Coordinates of C-alpha atoms in Angstrom, one line a residue:
M18 CA 0.0 -0.1 -0.1
E19 CA 1.5 3.4 -0.9
F20 CA 0.8 6.4 1.0
K21 CA 0.9 10.1 -0.3
Q22 CA 3.6 12.3 1.7
A23 CA 4.0 16.2 2.3
K24 CA 6.8 17.8 3.3
I25 CA 6.9 21.1 5.2
M26 CA 9.7 23.0 5.5
V27 CA 10.0 26.0 7.8
K28 CA 12.9 28.4 7.3
N29 CA 14.9 31.1 9.4
N30 CA 15.0 34.8 8.8
F31 CA 18.2 34.0 6.5
G32 CA 16.1 31.5 4.4
E33 CA 17.8 28.8 5.7
P34 CA 16.2 25.4 6.6
R35 CA 15.7 24.8 10.5
V36 CA 13.0 22.2 10.8
S37 CA 10.9 20.1 8.9
I38 CA 7.6 18.0 9.4
H39 CA 7.0 15.2 7.5
I40 CA 3.2 14.4 6.9
S41 CA 1.8 11.3 5.5
E42 CA -1.6 9.4 5.3
N43 CA -0.4 6.7 7.2
G44 CA -0.2 8.8 10.7
D45 CA 3.3 9.3 11.0
L46 CA 2.5 12.8 12.0
L47 CA 0.3 11.8 14.6
Q48 CA 2.8 9.5 16.0
E49 CA 5.6 12.3 15.9
I50 CA 3.2 14.5 17.7
K51 CA 2.8 11.8 20.3
V52 CA 6.3 11.0 20.7
T53 CA 7.5 14.7 20.7
T54 CA 4.8 15.5 23.3
F55 CA 5.4 12.8 25.6
P56 CA 7.5 14.8 28.3
I57 CA 4.5 17.1 28.3
E58 CA 2.1 14.6 29.5
Q59 CA 4.7 13.7 32.3
K60 CA 4.4 17.3 33.4
I61 CA 0.9 17.5 33.5
R62 CA 1.3 14.6 36.0
E63 CA 3.7 16.4 38.1
V64 CA 2.0 19.7 38.3
L65 CA -1.5 18.2 38.9
K66 CA -0.7 16.7 42.1
G67 CA -1.8 18.0 45.2
E68 CA -4.6 18.4 48.1
P69 CA -7.3 18.5 47.9
M70 CA -6.9 15.2 46.0
A71 CA -10.1 15.1 44.5
L72 CA -9.8 18.7 43.1
Y73 CA -6.6 17.8 41.4
E74 CA -7.9 14.5 40.0
A75 CA -11.1 16.4 38.6
A76 CA -8.3 19.2 37.1
A77 CA -6.2 16.4 35.4
Y78 CA -9.0 14.2 34.2
L79 CA -9.4 15.9 30.8
P80 CA -5.6 16.8 30.2
L81 CA -4.8 13.1 30.6
L82 CA -7.5 11.8 28.6
G83 CA -5.1 12.9 25.7
G84 CA -6.1 15.2 22.6
K85 CA -4.1 16.1 19.7
R86 CA -1.4 17.9 21.5
M87 CA -1.0 20.5 18.6
R88 CA -0.3 23.4 20.5
P89 CA 2.6 22.1 22.9
Y90 CA 3.9 20.3 19.7
L91 CA 4.0 23.6 18.2
V92 CA 5.9 25.1 21.2
I93 CA 8.5 22.2 21.0
K94 CA 8.9 22.4 17.2
T95 CA 9.4 26.3 17.4
A96 CA 12.0 26.1 20.0
G97 CA 13.6 23.6 17.7
M98 CA 14.0 26.0 15.1
F99 CA 15.9 28.4 17.2
G100 CA 18.2 26.0 19.0
G101 CA 16.3 23.0 20.6
A102 CA 13.7 22.3 23.2
N103 CA 15.0 22.6 26.8
E104 CA 13.2 22.6 30.3
S105 CA 11.8 25.9 29.9
T106 CA 10.5 24.5 26.7
Y107 CA 8.7 21.6 28.3
Y108 CA 7.4 24.1 31.0
A109 CA 6.2 26.4 28.4
A110 CA 4.4 23.5 26.3
T111 CA 2.9 22.4 29.6
A112 CA 1.6 25.8 30.3
V113 CA -0.1 26.0 26.8
E114 CA -1.9 22.7 27.1
L115 CA -3.3 23.4 30.6
L116 CA -4.6 26.4 29.2
H117 CA -6.3 25.0 26.2
N118 CA -7.9 22.4 28.4
F119 CA -9.2 25.0 31.0
T120 CA -11.0 26.6 28.0
L121 CA -12.2 23.2 27.1
V122 CA -13.6 22.4 30.8
H123 CA -15.5 25.8 30.8
D124 CA -16.7 25.6 27.2
D125 CA -18.3 22.3 27.7
I126 CA -20.1 23.8 31.0
M127 CA -21.5 26.6 28.8
D128 CA -22.5 24.5 26.1
K129 CA -23.9 21.8 28.2
D130 CA -21.7 19.1 26.2
T131 CA -21.8 15.6 27.9
L132 CA -18.7 14.2 25.8
R133 CA -15.4 15.2 25.1
R134 CA -12.6 13.1 23.8
G135 CA -15.2 10.1 23.7
H136 CA -15.5 10.2 27.5
P137 CA -17.9 12.1 29.8
T138 CA -17.3 15.8 30.3
T139 CA -15.6 17.0 33.4
H140 CA -18.8 18.6 34.7
V141 CA -20.9 15.2 33.9
K142 CA -18.2 13.3 35.6
F143 CA -17.4 15.2 38.7
G144 CA -20.4 17.7 39.2
E145 CA -20.8 21.5 37.9
T146 CA -18.9 23.2 40.8
V147 CA -16.2 20.9 40.9
A148 CA -15.9 21.6 37.4
I149 CA -15.7 25.1 37.4
L150 CA -13.1 24.9 40.2
A151 CA -10.9 22.2 38.3
G152 CA -11.0 24.6 35.3
D153 CA -9.9 27.5 37.2
L154 CA -7.0 25.6 38.7
L155 CA -5.9 24.4 35.2
F156 CA -5.8 28.0 34.5
S157 CA -3.9 28.9 37.5
K158 CA -1.3 26.2 36.9
A159 CA -0.8 27.3 33.2
F160 CA 0.4 30.3 34.5
E161 CA 2.5 28.8 37.3
C162 CA 4.4 26.6 34.2
A163 CA 4.8 29.8 32.2
S164 CA 6.3 31.7 35.1
K165 CA 8.6 28.7 35.7
A166 CA 9.6 28.8 31.8
E167 CA 10.2 32.6 32.1
K168 CA 12.5 32.2 35.0
L169 CA 14.4 29.0 33.5
S170 CA 15.1 31.0 30.0
G171 CA 15.9 34.4 31.5
N172 CA 13.6 35.6 29.0
K173 CA 10.7 37.8 29.5
G174 CA 7.7 37.6 27.4
I175 CA 6.5 34.5 28.0
V176 CA 3.7 35.1 30.5
E177 CA 2.8 38.1 28.6
K178 CA 2.2 36.2 25.6
L179 CA 0.1 33.8 27.6
V180 CA -2.1 36.6 29.2
E181 CA -2.6 37.9 25.5
A182 CA -3.7 34.6 24.3
S183 CA -5.9 34.3 27.3
I184 CA -7.8 37.5 27.1
K185 CA -8.2 36.9 23.3
I186 CA -9.5 33.4 23.7
D187 CA -12.2 34.8 26.3
E188 CA -13.4 37.5 23.6
G189 CA -13.6 34.9 20.8
Q190 CA -15.5 32.7 23.4
Y191 CA -18.0 35.5 24.0
L192 CA -18.7 36.0 20.5
D193 CA -19.2 32.4 19.8
I194 CA -21.8 32.1 22.6
S195 CA -23.4 35.8 21.2
F196 CA -23.9 33.9 17.9
E197 CA -26.7 31.9 19.7
S198 CA -29.0 34.7 19.9
K199 CA -28.7 35.9 16.1
S200 CA -30.4 34.3 13.0
T201 CA -27.3 35.1 11.0
I202 CA -23.9 35.9 11.2
S203 CA -21.5 37.2 8.6
L204 CA -18.6 35.6 7.4
E205 CA -16.0 38.2 8.8
E206 CA -18.0 37.7 12.1
Y207 CA -17.2 34.0 12.2
L208 CA -13.7 34.6 11.1
R209 CA -13.0 36.8 14.0
M210 CA -14.6 34.7 16.2
I211 CA -12.2 31.6 15.4
S212 CA -9.2 34.0 15.0
L213 CA -9.6 34.8 18.5
K214 CA -11.0 31.6 19.9
T215 CA -8.6 29.3 18.3
A216 CA -5.9 30.7 16.2
T217 CA -4.7 32.9 18.8
L218 CA -3.4 30.1 21.2
Y219 CA -1.4 28.4 17.9
E220 CA 0.0 31.8 17.4
A221 CA 1.1 32.1 20.7
S222 CA 2.6 28.4 20.8
A223 CA 4.9 29.4 18.4
V224 CA 6.2 32.5 19.7
I225 CA 6.7 31.1 23.0
G226 CA 8.4 28.3 21.8
A227 CA 11.0 30.6 20.3
L228 CA 10.9 32.7 23.7
T229 CA 12.0 29.5 25.6
V230 CA 15.5 29.2 23.7
T231 CA 16.8 32.9 23.4
P232 CA 16.2 36.2 24.0
I233 CA 14.1 37.4 21.1
N234 CA 12.1 40.8 20.1
Q235 CA 8.6 39.3 19.6
E236 CA 7.8 42.1 17.2
S237 CA 10.3 40.3 14.6
L238 CA 8.6 37.1 15.3

């Protein structure tokens, strides 16, 4: 059986190839993501331990169910373009993944969804009150990890970028729920919503990955 393949080559500011991602129909990219982000699962287990145990169990529930891990993957791969992933990179990638999962926990409550990743949503499994607190804990731990990443890298800007992304995600989520009361929405409105709610964290992941490696002017990224 033959599989079609595509190769994405990312270049640095001088046009030199720095990192490539191979994509094929037989799932090689998914395997690469799984291997690359394995340290992030270990970090999630590490940072989501504490008391009350029931609260930390609820907070860890969704992140440890898996997901595509595209955002932390992007953090790590971007760091590779600027010299290579390090401990700061892994804390930053964990921060991004925890923030993403925080948004999912609260989004599921707002949308009254019952399934996420093929399993009961956090509020269905643990109750709405605990789920809200679990989401809040994920949010707090995300910034704790971002702060550690910033200290380890010695490079300011990681926390600031995550704050910026968090604010935009909130704005996008509000636009999303506001659409429910509208009979029609324009393409421009929809694109603005997904840009804020979804694209923002991908952009932040790329910038943050670079910031974990070497001092960089964010405006140049």
